[in-house]
Amino acid sequence: MKIVVLGAGAWGTALAVSAAAHAGGNAVTLWARDEQQAAAMQAARCNQRYLPGLAFAPALQVVAGDARALAASAELIVIGTPMAALRGMLQLLKDSQAPIAWLCKGFEAGTGLMAHEVCAEVAPQLASGVLSGPSFAQEVARAQPTALVAASRHASVRDALVQAFHGPSLRVYASEDIVGVEVGGAVKNVLAIATGLCDGLQLGLNARAALITRGLAEMTRLGLALGARTDTFMGLSGLGDLVLTATGDLSRNRRVGLLLADGKSLQQAVDSLGHVAEGVYSARTVVQRARAAGVEMPIAECVVALLDGRLHAADAVARLMEREPTVERR
Protein backbone atom coordinates (compact mmCIF):
# COMPACT_ATOMS: atom_id res chain seq x y z
CA MET A 1 0.00 0.00 0.00
CA LYS A 2 1.19 3.51 -0.78
CA ILE A 3 0.90 5.51 2.46
CA VAL A 4 1.55 9.20 3.07
CA VAL A 5 1.98 10.43 6.65
CA LEU A 6 1.65 14.21 6.98
CA GLY A 7 3.51 15.46 10.05
CA ALA A 8 6.93 14.37 11.26
CA GLY A 9 6.48 14.70 15.00
CA ALA A 10 6.98 11.77 17.35
CA TRP A 11 3.66 10.02 16.69
CA GLY A 12 3.54 10.59 12.95
CA THR A 13 7.11 9.34 12.63
CA ALA A 14 6.46 6.30 14.82
CA LEU A 15 3.52 5.17 12.71
CA ALA A 16 5.44 5.81 9.50
CA VAL A 17 8.25 3.63 10.87
CA SER A 18 5.75 0.92 11.81
CA ALA A 19 4.00 1.00 8.43
CA ALA A 20 7.32 0.90 6.55
CA ALA A 21 8.38 -2.23 8.44
CA HIS A 22 5.05 -3.98 7.77
CA ALA A 23 5.20 -7.38 6.10
CA GLY A 24 2.67 -6.22 3.53
CA GLY A 25 5.37 -4.24 1.75
CA ASN A 26 4.04 -0.71 2.25
CA ALA A 27 5.73 2.21 0.50
CA VAL A 28 5.65 5.02 3.06
CA THR A 29 6.37 8.71 2.61
CA LEU A 30 6.71 10.91 5.69
CA TRP A 31 6.07 14.59 5.00
CA ALA A 32 7.70 17.29 7.14
CA ARG A 33 6.61 20.92 6.98
CA ASP A 34 10.20 22.17 7.31
CA GLU A 35 12.51 21.42 4.36
CA GLN A 36 15.67 21.41 6.48
CA GLN A 37 14.10 18.98 8.95
CA ALA A 38 13.04 16.68 6.11
CA ALA A 39 16.48 16.74 4.51
CA ALA A 40 18.18 16.03 7.85
CA MET A 41 15.89 13.09 8.59
CA GLN A 42 16.31 11.64 5.11
CA ALA A 43 20.09 11.91 5.36
CA ALA A 44 20.37 10.55 8.93
CA ARG A 45 17.64 7.91 8.34
CA CYS A 46 16.08 8.71 11.72
CA ASN A 47 14.14 11.45 13.52
CA GLN A 48 16.89 12.59 15.85
CA ARG A 49 14.71 15.18 17.58
CA TYR A 50 11.74 13.02 18.54
CA LEU A 51 12.87 9.40 18.20
CA PRO A 52 16.67 9.39 18.40
CA GLY A 53 18.46 6.18 17.53
CA LEU A 54 15.49 4.50 15.82
CA ALA A 55 16.54 3.80 12.24
CA PHE A 56 14.19 4.12 9.28
CA ALA A 57 13.48 1.13 7.07
CA PRO A 58 14.41 1.50 3.37
CA ALA A 59 10.68 1.67 2.52
CA LEU A 60 10.35 4.98 4.41
CA GLN A 61 11.22 8.19 2.60
CA VAL A 62 11.09 11.71 4.10
CA VAL A 63 10.15 14.73 2.01
CA ALA A 64 8.90 18.30 2.28
CA GLY A 65 7.17 20.48 -0.31
CA ASP A 66 3.63 20.30 -1.71
CA ALA A 67 1.61 18.09 0.63
CA ARG A 68 -1.47 18.15 -1.58
CA ALA A 69 0.42 16.90 -4.62
CA LEU A 70 2.12 14.23 -2.53
CA ALA A 71 -1.19 12.99 -1.13
CA ALA A 72 -2.82 12.86 -4.56
CA SER A 73 -1.18 9.53 -5.38
CA ALA A 74 -1.61 7.91 -1.95
CA GLU A 75 -3.81 4.92 -1.16
CA LEU A 76 -4.00 5.98 2.51
CA ILE A 77 -3.34 9.42 4.02
CA VAL A 78 -2.51 9.75 7.71
CA ILE A 79 -2.56 13.22 9.29
CA GLY A 80 -0.03 13.36 12.12
CA THR A 81 -0.34 17.05 13.03
CA PRO A 82 -1.58 18.44 16.36
CA MET A 83 -5.28 19.27 16.70
CA ALA A 84 -4.62 22.95 16.04
CA ALA A 85 -3.42 22.20 12.51
CA LEU A 86 -6.09 19.65 11.57
CA ARG A 87 -8.60 22.08 10.02
CA GLY A 88 -6.02 23.56 7.67
CA MET A 89 -4.78 20.14 6.65
CA LEU A 90 -8.30 18.89 5.91
CA GLN A 91 -8.96 21.98 3.80
CA LEU A 92 -5.82 21.17 1.85
CA LEU A 93 -6.95 17.59 1.28
CA LYS A 94 -10.67 18.16 0.75
CA ASP A 95 -10.60 16.79 -2.81
CA SER A 96 -8.67 13.63 -1.93
CA GLN A 97 -10.06 10.28 -3.04
CA ALA A 98 -8.00 8.12 -0.68
CA PRO A 99 -9.10 7.20 2.86
CA ILE A 100 -7.88 9.74 5.43
CA ALA A 101 -7.21 9.21 9.13
CA TRP A 102 -5.93 11.61 11.78
CA LEU A 103 -3.92 10.87 14.91
CA CYS A 104 -4.59 13.98 17.00
CA LYS A 105 -6.52 13.80 20.27
CA GLY A 106 -8.49 16.74 21.63
CA PHE A 107 -11.23 19.24 20.93
CA GLU A 108 -10.55 22.17 18.62
CA ALA A 109 -9.81 25.40 20.50
CA GLY A 110 -12.46 28.05 19.98
CA THR A 111 -15.10 25.81 18.41
CA GLY A 112 -14.94 22.93 20.88
CA LEU A 113 -15.40 20.51 17.99
CA MET A 114 -14.08 16.96 17.85
CA ALA A 115 -11.90 16.08 14.88
CA HIS A 116 -14.65 14.32 12.94
CA GLU A 117 -16.90 17.35 13.46
CA VAL A 118 -14.18 19.60 12.06
CA CYS A 119 -13.99 17.30 9.05
CA ALA A 120 -17.77 17.46 8.63
CA GLU A 121 -17.51 21.25 8.40
CA VAL A 122 -14.49 21.42 6.12
CA ALA A 123 -14.72 18.34 3.90
CA PRO A 124 -17.85 16.27 4.59
CA GLN A 125 -17.34 14.20 1.45
CA LEU A 126 -14.06 12.67 2.66
CA ALA A 127 -13.89 9.02 3.75
CA SER A 128 -12.23 9.72 7.07
CA GLY A 129 -11.61 8.46 10.59
CA VAL A 130 -9.19 8.32 13.50
CA LEU A 131 -6.45 5.96 14.66
CA SER A 132 -6.25 6.12 18.44
CA GLY A 133 -5.63 4.14 21.60
CA PRO A 134 -3.05 3.58 24.36
CA SER A 135 0.30 4.15 22.72
CA PHE A 136 3.61 5.90 23.31
CA ALA A 137 5.44 6.76 20.11
CA GLN A 138 8.78 5.34 21.24
CA GLU A 139 7.30 1.92 21.94
CA VAL A 140 5.46 1.73 18.62
CA ALA A 141 8.61 2.73 16.73
CA ARG A 142 10.54 0.00 18.59
CA ALA A 143 7.87 -2.56 17.57
CA GLN A 144 6.87 -3.22 21.19
CA PRO A 145 3.41 -4.81 21.54
CA THR A 146 0.64 -2.22 21.12
CA ALA A 147 -3.09 -2.23 20.36
CA LEU A 148 -4.94 0.63 18.64
CA VAL A 149 -8.46 1.39 17.43
CA ALA A 150 -9.35 2.44 13.88
CA ALA A 151 -12.64 4.30 14.25
CA SER A 152 -14.74 5.51 11.34
CA ARG A 153 -18.23 5.40 9.94
CA HIS A 154 -16.62 4.36 6.64
CA ALA A 155 -15.67 0.69 6.28
CA SER A 156 -13.07 1.64 3.65
CA VAL A 157 -11.17 3.72 6.22
CA ARG A 158 -11.27 1.04 8.89
CA ASP A 159 -10.15 -1.60 6.42
CA ALA A 160 -7.31 0.53 5.07
CA LEU A 161 -5.95 1.25 8.55
CA VAL A 162 -6.07 -2.42 9.53
CA GLN A 163 -4.34 -3.42 6.30
CA ALA A 164 -1.65 -0.76 6.68
CA PHE A 165 -0.75 -1.23 10.36
CA HIS A 166 -2.05 -4.52 11.78
CA GLY A 167 0.81 -6.98 12.34
CA PRO A 168 2.72 -9.05 14.91
CA SER A 169 3.60 -6.09 17.15
CA LEU A 170 0.65 -3.78 16.45
CA ARG A 171 -2.96 -4.96 16.69
CA VAL A 172 -5.58 -2.70 15.13
CA TYR A 173 -9.20 -3.14 16.19
CA ALA A 174 -12.03 -1.61 14.15
CA SER A 175 -14.85 0.49 15.58
CA GLU A 176 -17.75 2.48 14.17
CA ASP A 177 -17.97 4.62 17.34
CA ILE A 178 -15.82 7.55 16.29
CA VAL A 179 -17.51 9.81 18.86
CA GLY A 180 -16.55 7.57 21.78
CA VAL A 181 -13.01 7.05 20.53
CA GLU A 182 -12.44 10.80 20.09
CA VAL A 183 -13.99 11.73 23.43
CA GLY A 184 -11.73 9.19 25.15
CA GLY A 185 -8.67 10.51 23.36
CA ALA A 186 -9.44 14.09 24.33
CA VAL A 187 -10.51 13.68 27.95
CA LYS A 188 -7.78 11.26 29.02
CA ASN A 189 -5.13 13.95 28.45
CA VAL A 190 -6.88 16.31 30.86
CA LEU A 191 -7.27 13.57 33.46
CA ALA A 192 -3.59 12.67 33.11
CA ILE A 193 -2.65 16.18 34.23
CA ALA A 194 -4.80 15.65 37.33
CA THR A 195 -3.19 12.27 38.02
CA GLY A 196 0.30 13.73 37.61
CA LEU A 197 -0.67 16.37 40.15
CA CYS A 198 -1.89 13.65 42.51
CA ASP A 199 1.38 11.72 42.18
CA GLY A 200 3.50 14.87 42.45
CA LEU A 201 1.82 15.78 45.73
CA GLN A 202 2.48 12.21 46.95
CA LEU A 203 -1.15 11.61 47.83
CA GLY A 204 -0.75 7.86 47.47
CA LEU A 205 -1.99 5.00 45.33
CA ASN A 206 -5.49 5.07 46.84
CA ALA A 207 -5.91 8.64 45.63
CA ARG A 208 -4.56 7.77 42.18
CA ALA A 209 -6.99 4.85 41.81
CA ALA A 210 -9.91 7.01 42.90
CA LEU A 211 -8.94 9.78 40.49
CA ILE A 212 -8.59 7.47 37.49
CA THR A 213 -11.88 5.70 38.28
CA ARG A 214 -13.89 8.88 38.77
CA GLY A 215 -12.15 10.39 35.76
CA LEU A 216 -13.37 7.47 33.67
CA ALA A 217 -16.89 8.21 34.91
CA GLU A 218 -16.55 11.83 33.77
CA MET A 219 -15.27 10.73 30.36
CA THR A 220 -18.16 8.29 29.96
CA ARG A 221 -20.80 10.84 30.96
CA LEU A 222 -19.56 13.31 28.38
CA GLY A 223 -19.27 10.66 25.70
CA LEU A 224 -22.80 9.38 26.22
CA ALA A 225 -24.17 12.93 26.13
CA LEU A 226 -22.47 13.40 22.74
CA GLY A 227 -23.77 10.17 21.27
CA ALA A 228 -21.06 7.59 22.06
CA ARG A 229 -21.53 3.98 23.13
CA THR A 230 -20.88 2.95 26.74
CA ASP A 231 -18.72 -0.05 25.84
CA THR A 232 -16.21 2.14 24.00
CA PHE A 233 -15.07 3.64 27.29
CA MET A 234 -14.24 0.22 28.70
CA GLY A 235 -11.99 -0.43 25.70
CA LEU A 236 -8.64 0.68 24.35
CA SER A 237 -9.50 4.30 23.61
CA GLY A 238 -11.26 4.78 26.95
CA LEU A 239 -9.94 2.91 29.97
CA GLY A 240 -6.82 1.71 28.14
CA ASP A 241 -5.64 5.12 26.98
CA LEU A 242 -6.57 6.73 30.30
CA VAL A 243 -4.53 4.24 32.37
CA LEU A 244 -1.51 4.57 30.08
CA THR A 245 -1.50 8.36 29.93
CA ALA A 246 -2.30 8.83 33.61
CA THR A 247 0.37 6.44 34.93
CA GLY A 248 3.05 6.07 32.25
CA ASP A 249 6.40 7.79 32.74
CA LEU A 250 6.50 8.74 29.03
CA SER A 251 3.23 10.70 29.31
CA ARG A 252 3.73 14.42 28.63
CA ASN A 253 0.37 15.31 30.15
CA ARG A 254 1.15 13.46 33.37
CA ARG A 255 4.50 15.26 33.41
CA VAL A 256 2.72 18.62 33.34
CA GLY A 257 0.83 17.66 36.50
CA LEU A 258 4.03 16.51 38.19
CA LEU A 259 5.76 19.80 37.38
CA LEU A 260 2.82 21.89 38.59
CA ALA A 261 2.84 19.94 41.86
CA ASP A 262 6.55 20.76 42.13
CA GLY A 263 5.75 24.46 42.08
CA LYS A 264 6.56 25.17 38.45
CA SER A 265 4.43 27.64 36.52
CA LEU A 266 2.40 26.37 33.59
CA GLN A 267 4.75 28.11 31.17
CA GLN A 268 7.79 26.54 32.82
CA ALA A 269 6.13 23.12 32.69
CA VAL A 270 5.23 23.41 29.00
CA ASP A 271 8.64 24.83 28.04
CA SER A 272 10.46 21.95 29.73
CA LEU A 273 8.65 19.28 27.71
CA GLY A 274 9.92 20.05 24.21
CA HIS A 275 6.74 18.39 22.85
CA VAL A 276 3.06 19.30 22.70
CA ALA A 277 0.98 18.25 25.74
CA GLU A 278 -2.50 18.25 24.23
CA GLY A 279 -4.25 18.26 27.61
CA VAL A 280 -3.01 21.78 28.30
CA TYR A 281 -4.67 23.06 25.14
CA SER A 282 -7.83 20.94 25.17
CA ALA A 283 -8.79 21.16 28.87
CA ARG A 284 -10.80 24.34 28.46
CA THR A 285 -12.63 23.09 25.38
CA VAL A 286 -13.44 19.80 27.10
CA VAL A 287 -15.03 21.68 29.99
CA GLN A 288 -16.85 24.08 27.66
CA ARG A 289 -18.29 21.17 25.69
CA ALA A 290 -19.34 19.45 28.92
CA ARG A 291 -21.10 22.56 30.22
CA ALA A 292 -22.94 22.99 26.94
CA ALA A 293 -24.10 19.36 27.20
CA GLY A 294 -25.12 19.75 30.85
CA VAL A 295 -22.48 17.26 32.02
CA GLU A 296 -20.68 17.56 35.37
CA MET A 297 -16.89 17.09 35.16
CA PRO A 298 -15.45 18.24 38.51
CA ILE A 299 -11.97 16.81 37.92
CA ALA A 300 -11.66 18.47 34.52
CA GLU A 301 -13.01 21.72 36.01
CA CYS A 302 -10.26 21.65 38.66
CA VAL A 303 -7.61 21.07 36.00
CA VAL A 304 -8.81 24.12 34.07
CA ALA A 305 -8.82 26.26 37.22
CA LEU A 306 -5.29 25.06 37.96
CA LEU A 307 -4.04 25.80 34.44
CA ASP A 308 -5.67 29.25 34.54
CA GLY A 309 -3.95 30.07 37.83
CA ARG A 310 -7.26 30.35 39.71
CA LEU A 311 -6.41 27.40 41.95
CA HIS A 312 -3.24 26.14 43.60
CA ALA A 313 -2.31 22.47 43.51
CA ALA A 314 -3.23 21.64 47.10
CA ASP A 315 -6.47 23.62 46.80
CA ALA A 316 -7.52 21.57 43.76
CA VAL A 317 -7.30 18.39 45.83
CA ALA A 318 -9.23 19.97 48.69
CA ARG A 319 -11.99 21.14 46.34
CA LEU A 320 -12.53 17.60 45.05
CA MET A 321 -12.49 16.03 48.52
CA GLU A 322 -14.96 18.58 49.92
CA ARG A 323 -17.68 17.78 47.40
CA GLU A 324 -20.99 16.59 48.82
CA PRO A 325 -21.45 12.80 49.19
CA THR A 326 -23.35 11.15 46.36
CA VAL A 327 -24.22 7.77 44.86
CA GLU A 328 -21.57 6.19 42.63
CA ARG A 329 -22.79 6.21 39.06
CA ARG A 330 -21.50 7.11 35.63
Coordinates of C-alpha atoms in Angstrom, one line a residue:
M1 CA 0.0 0.0 0.0
K2 CA 1.2 3.5 -0.8
I3 CA 0.9 5.5 2.5
V4 CA 1.6 9.2 3.1
V5 CA 2.0 10.4 6.7
L6 CA 1.6 14.2 7.0
G7 CA 3.5 15.5 10.1
A8 CA 6.9 14.4 11.3
G9 CA 6.5 14.7 15.0
A10 CA 7.0 11.8 17.3
W11 CA 3.7 10.0 16.7
G12 CA 3.5 10.6 13.0
T13 CA 7.1 9.3 12.6
A14 CA 6.5 6.3 14.8
L15 CA 3.5 5.2 12.7
A16 CA 5.4 5.8 9.5
V17 CA 8.3 3.6 10.9
S18 CA 5.8 0.9 11.8
A19 CA 4.0 1.0 8.4
A20 CA 7.3 0.9 6.5
A21 CA 8.4 -2.2 8.4
H22 CA 5.0 -4.0 7.8
A23 CA 5.2 -7.4 6.1
G24 CA 2.7 -6.2 3.5
G25 CA 5.4 -4.2 1.8
N26 CA 4.0 -0.7 2.2
A27 CA 5.7 2.2 0.5
V28 CA 5.6 5.0 3.1
T29 CA 6.4 8.7 2.6
L30 CA 6.7 10.9 5.7
W31 CA 6.1 14.6 5.0
A32 CA 7.7 17.3 7.1
R33 CA 6.6 20.9 7.0
D34 CA 10.2 22.2 7.3
E35 CA 12.5 21.4 4.4
Q36 CA 15.7 21.4 6.5
Q37 CA 14.1 19.0 8.9
A38 CA 13.0 16.7 6.1
A39 CA 16.5 16.7 4.5
A40 CA 18.2 16.0 7.9
M41 CA 15.9 13.1 8.6
Q42 CA 16.3 11.6 5.1
A43 CA 20.1 11.9 5.4
A44 CA 20.4 10.5 8.9
R45 CA 17.6 7.9 8.3
C46 CA 16.1 8.7 11.7
N47 CA 14.1 11.5 13.5
Q48 CA 16.9 12.6 15.9
R49 CA 14.7 15.2 17.6
Y50 CA 11.7 13.0 18.5
L51 CA 12.9 9.4 18.2
P52 CA 16.7 9.4 18.4
G53 CA 18.5 6.2 17.5
L54 CA 15.5 4.5 15.8
A55 CA 16.5 3.8 12.2
F56 CA 14.2 4.1 9.3
A57 CA 13.5 1.1 7.1
P58 CA 14.4 1.5 3.4
A59 CA 10.7 1.7 2.5
L60 CA 10.4 5.0 4.4
Q61 CA 11.2 8.2 2.6
V62 CA 11.1 11.7 4.1
V63 CA 10.2 14.7 2.0
A64 CA 8.9 18.3 2.3
G65 CA 7.2 20.5 -0.3
D66 CA 3.6 20.3 -1.7
A67 CA 1.6 18.1 0.6
R68 CA -1.5 18.1 -1.6
A69 CA 0.4 16.9 -4.6
L70 CA 2.1 14.2 -2.5
A71 CA -1.2 13.0 -1.1
A72 CA -2.8 12.9 -4.6
S73 CA -1.2 9.5 -5.4
A74 CA -1.6 7.9 -2.0
E75 CA -3.8 4.9 -1.2
L76 CA -4.0 6.0 2.5
I77 CA -3.3 9.4 4.0
V78 CA -2.5 9.8 7.7
I79 CA -2.6 13.2 9.3
G80 CA 0.0 13.4 12.1
T81 CA -0.3 17.0 13.0
P82 CA -1.6 18.4 16.4
M83 CA -5.3 19.3 16.7
A84 CA -4.6 23.0 16.0
A85 CA -3.4 22.2 12.5
L86 CA -6.1 19.7 11.6
R87 CA -8.6 22.1 10.0
G88 CA -6.0 23.6 7.7
M89 CA -4.8 20.1 6.7
L90 CA -8.3 18.9 5.9
Q91 CA -9.0 22.0 3.8
L92 CA -5.8 21.2 1.9
L93 CA -7.0 17.6 1.3
K94 CA -10.7 18.2 0.7
D95 CA -10.6 16.8 -2.8
S96 CA -8.7 13.6 -1.9
Q97 CA -10.1 10.3 -3.0
A98 CA -8.0 8.1 -0.7
P99 CA -9.1 7.2 2.9
I100 CA -7.9 9.7 5.4
A101 CA -7.2 9.2 9.1
W102 CA -5.9 11.6 11.8
L103 CA -3.9 10.9 14.9
C104 CA -4.6 14.0 17.0
K105 CA -6.5 13.8 20.3
G106 CA -8.5 16.7 21.6
F107 CA -11.2 19.2 20.9
E108 CA -10.6 22.2 18.6
A109 CA -9.8 25.4 20.5
G110 CA -12.5 28.0 20.0
T111 CA -15.1 25.8 18.4
G112 CA -14.9 22.9 20.9
L113 CA -15.4 20.5 18.0
M114 CA -14.1 17.0 17.9
A115 CA -11.9 16.1 14.9
H116 CA -14.6 14.3 12.9
E117 CA -16.9 17.4 13.5
V118 CA -14.2 19.6 12.1
C119 CA -14.0 17.3 9.0
A120 CA -17.8 17.5 8.6
E121 CA -17.5 21.3 8.4
V122 CA -14.5 21.4 6.1
A123 CA -14.7 18.3 3.9
P124 CA -17.8 16.3 4.6
Q125 CA -17.3 14.2 1.5
L126 CA -14.1 12.7 2.7
A127 CA -13.9 9.0 3.8
S128 CA -12.2 9.7 7.1
G129 CA -11.6 8.5 10.6
V130 CA -9.2 8.3 13.5
L131 CA -6.4 6.0 14.7
S132 CA -6.2 6.1 18.4
G133 CA -5.6 4.1 21.6
P134 CA -3.1 3.6 24.4
S135 CA 0.3 4.2 22.7
F136 CA 3.6 5.9 23.3
A137 CA 5.4 6.8 20.1
Q138 CA 8.8 5.3 21.2
E139 CA 7.3 1.9 21.9
V140 CA 5.5 1.7 18.6
A141 CA 8.6 2.7 16.7
R142 CA 10.5 0.0 18.6
A143 CA 7.9 -2.6 17.6
Q144 CA 6.9 -3.2 21.2
P145 CA 3.4 -4.8 21.5
T146 CA 0.6 -2.2 21.1
A147 CA -3.1 -2.2 20.4
L148 CA -4.9 0.6 18.6
V149 CA -8.5 1.4 17.4
A150 CA -9.4 2.4 13.9
A151 CA -12.6 4.3 14.2
S152 CA -14.7 5.5 11.3
R153 CA -18.2 5.4 9.9
H154 CA -16.6 4.4 6.6
A155 CA -15.7 0.7 6.3
S156 CA -13.1 1.6 3.7
V157 CA -11.2 3.7 6.2
R158 CA -11.3 1.0 8.9
D159 CA -10.2 -1.6 6.4
A160 CA -7.3 0.5 5.1
L161 CA -5.9 1.2 8.5
V162 CA -6.1 -2.4 9.5
Q163 CA -4.3 -3.4 6.3
A164 CA -1.6 -0.8 6.7
F165 CA -0.7 -1.2 10.4
H166 CA -2.0 -4.5 11.8
G167 CA 0.8 -7.0 12.3
P168 CA 2.7 -9.1 14.9
S169 CA 3.6 -6.1 17.2
L170 CA 0.6 -3.8 16.5
R171 CA -3.0 -5.0 16.7
V172 CA -5.6 -2.7 15.1
Y173 CA -9.2 -3.1 16.2
A174 CA -12.0 -1.6 14.1
S175 CA -14.8 0.5 15.6
E176 CA -17.8 2.5 14.2
D177 CA -18.0 4.6 17.3
I178 CA -15.8 7.6 16.3
V179 CA -17.5 9.8 18.9
G180 CA -16.5 7.6 21.8
V181 CA -13.0 7.0 20.5
E182 CA -12.4 10.8 20.1
V183 CA -14.0 11.7 23.4
G184 CA -11.7 9.2 25.1
G185 CA -8.7 10.5 23.4
A186 CA -9.4 14.1 24.3
V187 CA -10.5 13.7 27.9
K188 CA -7.8 11.3 29.0
N189 CA -5.1 13.9 28.4
V190 CA -6.9 16.3 30.9
L191 CA -7.3 13.6 33.5
A192 CA -3.6 12.7 33.1
I193 CA -2.7 16.2 34.2
A194 CA -4.8 15.6 37.3
T195 CA -3.2 12.3 38.0
G196 CA 0.3 13.7 37.6
L197 CA -0.7 16.4 40.1
C198 CA -1.9 13.7 42.5
D199 CA 1.4 11.7 42.2
G200 CA 3.5 14.9 42.4
L201 CA 1.8 15.8 45.7
Q202 CA 2.5 12.2 46.9
L203 CA -1.1 11.6 47.8
G204 CA -0.7 7.9 47.5
L205 CA -2.0 5.0 45.3
N206 CA -5.5 5.1 46.8
A207 CA -5.9 8.6 45.6
R208 CA -4.6 7.8 42.2
A209 CA -7.0 4.9 41.8
A210 CA -9.9 7.0 42.9
L211 CA -8.9 9.8 40.5
I212 CA -8.6 7.5 37.5
T213 CA -11.9 5.7 38.3
R214 CA -13.9 8.9 38.8
G215 CA -12.2 10.4 35.8
L216 CA -13.4 7.5 33.7
A217 CA -16.9 8.2 34.9
E218 CA -16.5 11.8 33.8
M219 CA -15.3 10.7 30.4
T220 CA -18.2 8.3 30.0
R221 CA -20.8 10.8 31.0
L222 CA -19.6 13.3 28.4
G223 CA -19.3 10.7 25.7
L224 CA -22.8 9.4 26.2
A225 CA -24.2 12.9 26.1
L226 CA -22.5 13.4 22.7
G227 CA -23.8 10.2 21.3
A228 CA -21.1 7.6 22.1
R229 CA -21.5 4.0 23.1
T230 CA -20.9 3.0 26.7
D231 CA -18.7 -0.1 25.8
T232 CA -16.2 2.1 24.0
F233 CA -15.1 3.6 27.3
M234 CA -14.2 0.2 28.7
G235 CA -12.0 -0.4 25.7
L236 CA -8.6 0.7 24.3
S237 CA -9.5 4.3 23.6
G238 CA -11.3 4.8 27.0
L239 CA -9.9 2.9 30.0
G240 CA -6.8 1.7 28.1
D241 CA -5.6 5.1 27.0
L242 CA -6.6 6.7 30.3
V243 CA -4.5 4.2 32.4
L244 CA -1.5 4.6 30.1
T245 CA -1.5 8.4 29.9
A246 CA -2.3 8.8 33.6
T247 CA 0.4 6.4 34.9
G248 CA 3.1 6.1 32.3
D249 CA 6.4 7.8 32.7
L250 CA 6.5 8.7 29.0
S251 CA 3.2 10.7 29.3
R252 CA 3.7 14.4 28.6
N253 CA 0.4 15.3 30.1
R254 CA 1.2 13.5 33.4
R255 CA 4.5 15.3 33.4
V256 CA 2.7 18.6 33.3
G257 CA 0.8 17.7 36.5
L258 CA 4.0 16.5 38.2
L259 CA 5.8 19.8 37.4
L260 CA 2.8 21.9 38.6
A261 CA 2.8 19.9 41.9
D262 CA 6.5 20.8 42.1
G263 CA 5.8 24.5 42.1
K264 CA 6.6 25.2 38.5
S265 CA 4.4 27.6 36.5
L266 CA 2.4 26.4 33.6
Q267 CA 4.8 28.1 31.2
Q268 CA 7.8 26.5 32.8
A269 CA 6.1 23.1 32.7
V270 CA 5.2 23.4 29.0
D271 CA 8.6 24.8 28.0
S272 CA 10.5 21.9 29.7
L273 CA 8.7 19.3 27.7
G274 CA 9.9 20.0 24.2
H275 CA 6.7 18.4 22.8
V276 CA 3.1 19.3 22.7
A277 CA 1.0 18.3 25.7
E278 CA -2.5 18.3 24.2
G279 CA -4.2 18.3 27.6
V280 CA -3.0 21.8 28.3
Y281 CA -4.7 23.1 25.1
S282 CA -7.8 20.9 25.2
A283 CA -8.8 21.2 28.9
R284 CA -10.8 24.3 28.5
T285 CA -12.6 23.1 25.4
V286 CA -13.4 19.8 27.1
V287 CA -15.0 21.7 30.0
Q288 CA -16.8 24.1 27.7
R289 CA -18.3 21.2 25.7
A290 CA -19.3 19.5 28.9
R291 CA -21.1 22.6 30.2
A292 CA -22.9 23.0 26.9
A293 CA -24.1 19.4 27.2
G294 CA -25.1 19.7 30.8
V295 CA -22.5 17.3 32.0
E296 CA -20.7 17.6 35.4
M297 CA -16.9 17.1 35.2
P298 CA -15.5 18.2 38.5
I299 CA -12.0 16.8 37.9
A300 CA -11.7 18.5 34.5
E301 CA -13.0 21.7 36.0
C302 CA -10.3 21.7 38.7
V303 CA -7.6 21.1 36.0
V304 CA -8.8 24.1 34.1
A305 CA -8.8 26.3 37.2
L306 CA -5.3 25.1 38.0
L307 CA -4.0 25.8 34.4
D308 CA -5.7 29.3 34.5
G309 CA -3.9 30.1 37.8
R310 CA -7.3 30.3 39.7
L311 CA -6.4 27.4 41.9
H312 CA -3.2 26.1 43.6
A313 CA -2.3 22.5 43.5
A314 CA -3.2 21.6 47.1
D315 CA -6.5 23.6 46.8
A316 CA -7.5 21.6 43.8
V317 CA -7.3 18.4 45.8
A318 CA -9.2 20.0 48.7
R319 CA -12.0 21.1 46.3
L320 CA -12.5 17.6 45.1
M321 CA -12.5 16.0 48.5
E322 CA -15.0 18.6 49.9
R323 CA -17.7 17.8 47.4
E324 CA -21.0 16.6 48.8
P325 CA -21.5 12.8 49.2
T326 CA -23.3 11.1 46.4
V327 CA -24.2 7.8 44.9
E328 CA -21.6 6.2 42.6
R329 CA -22.8 6.2 39.1
R330 CA -21.5 7.1 35.6

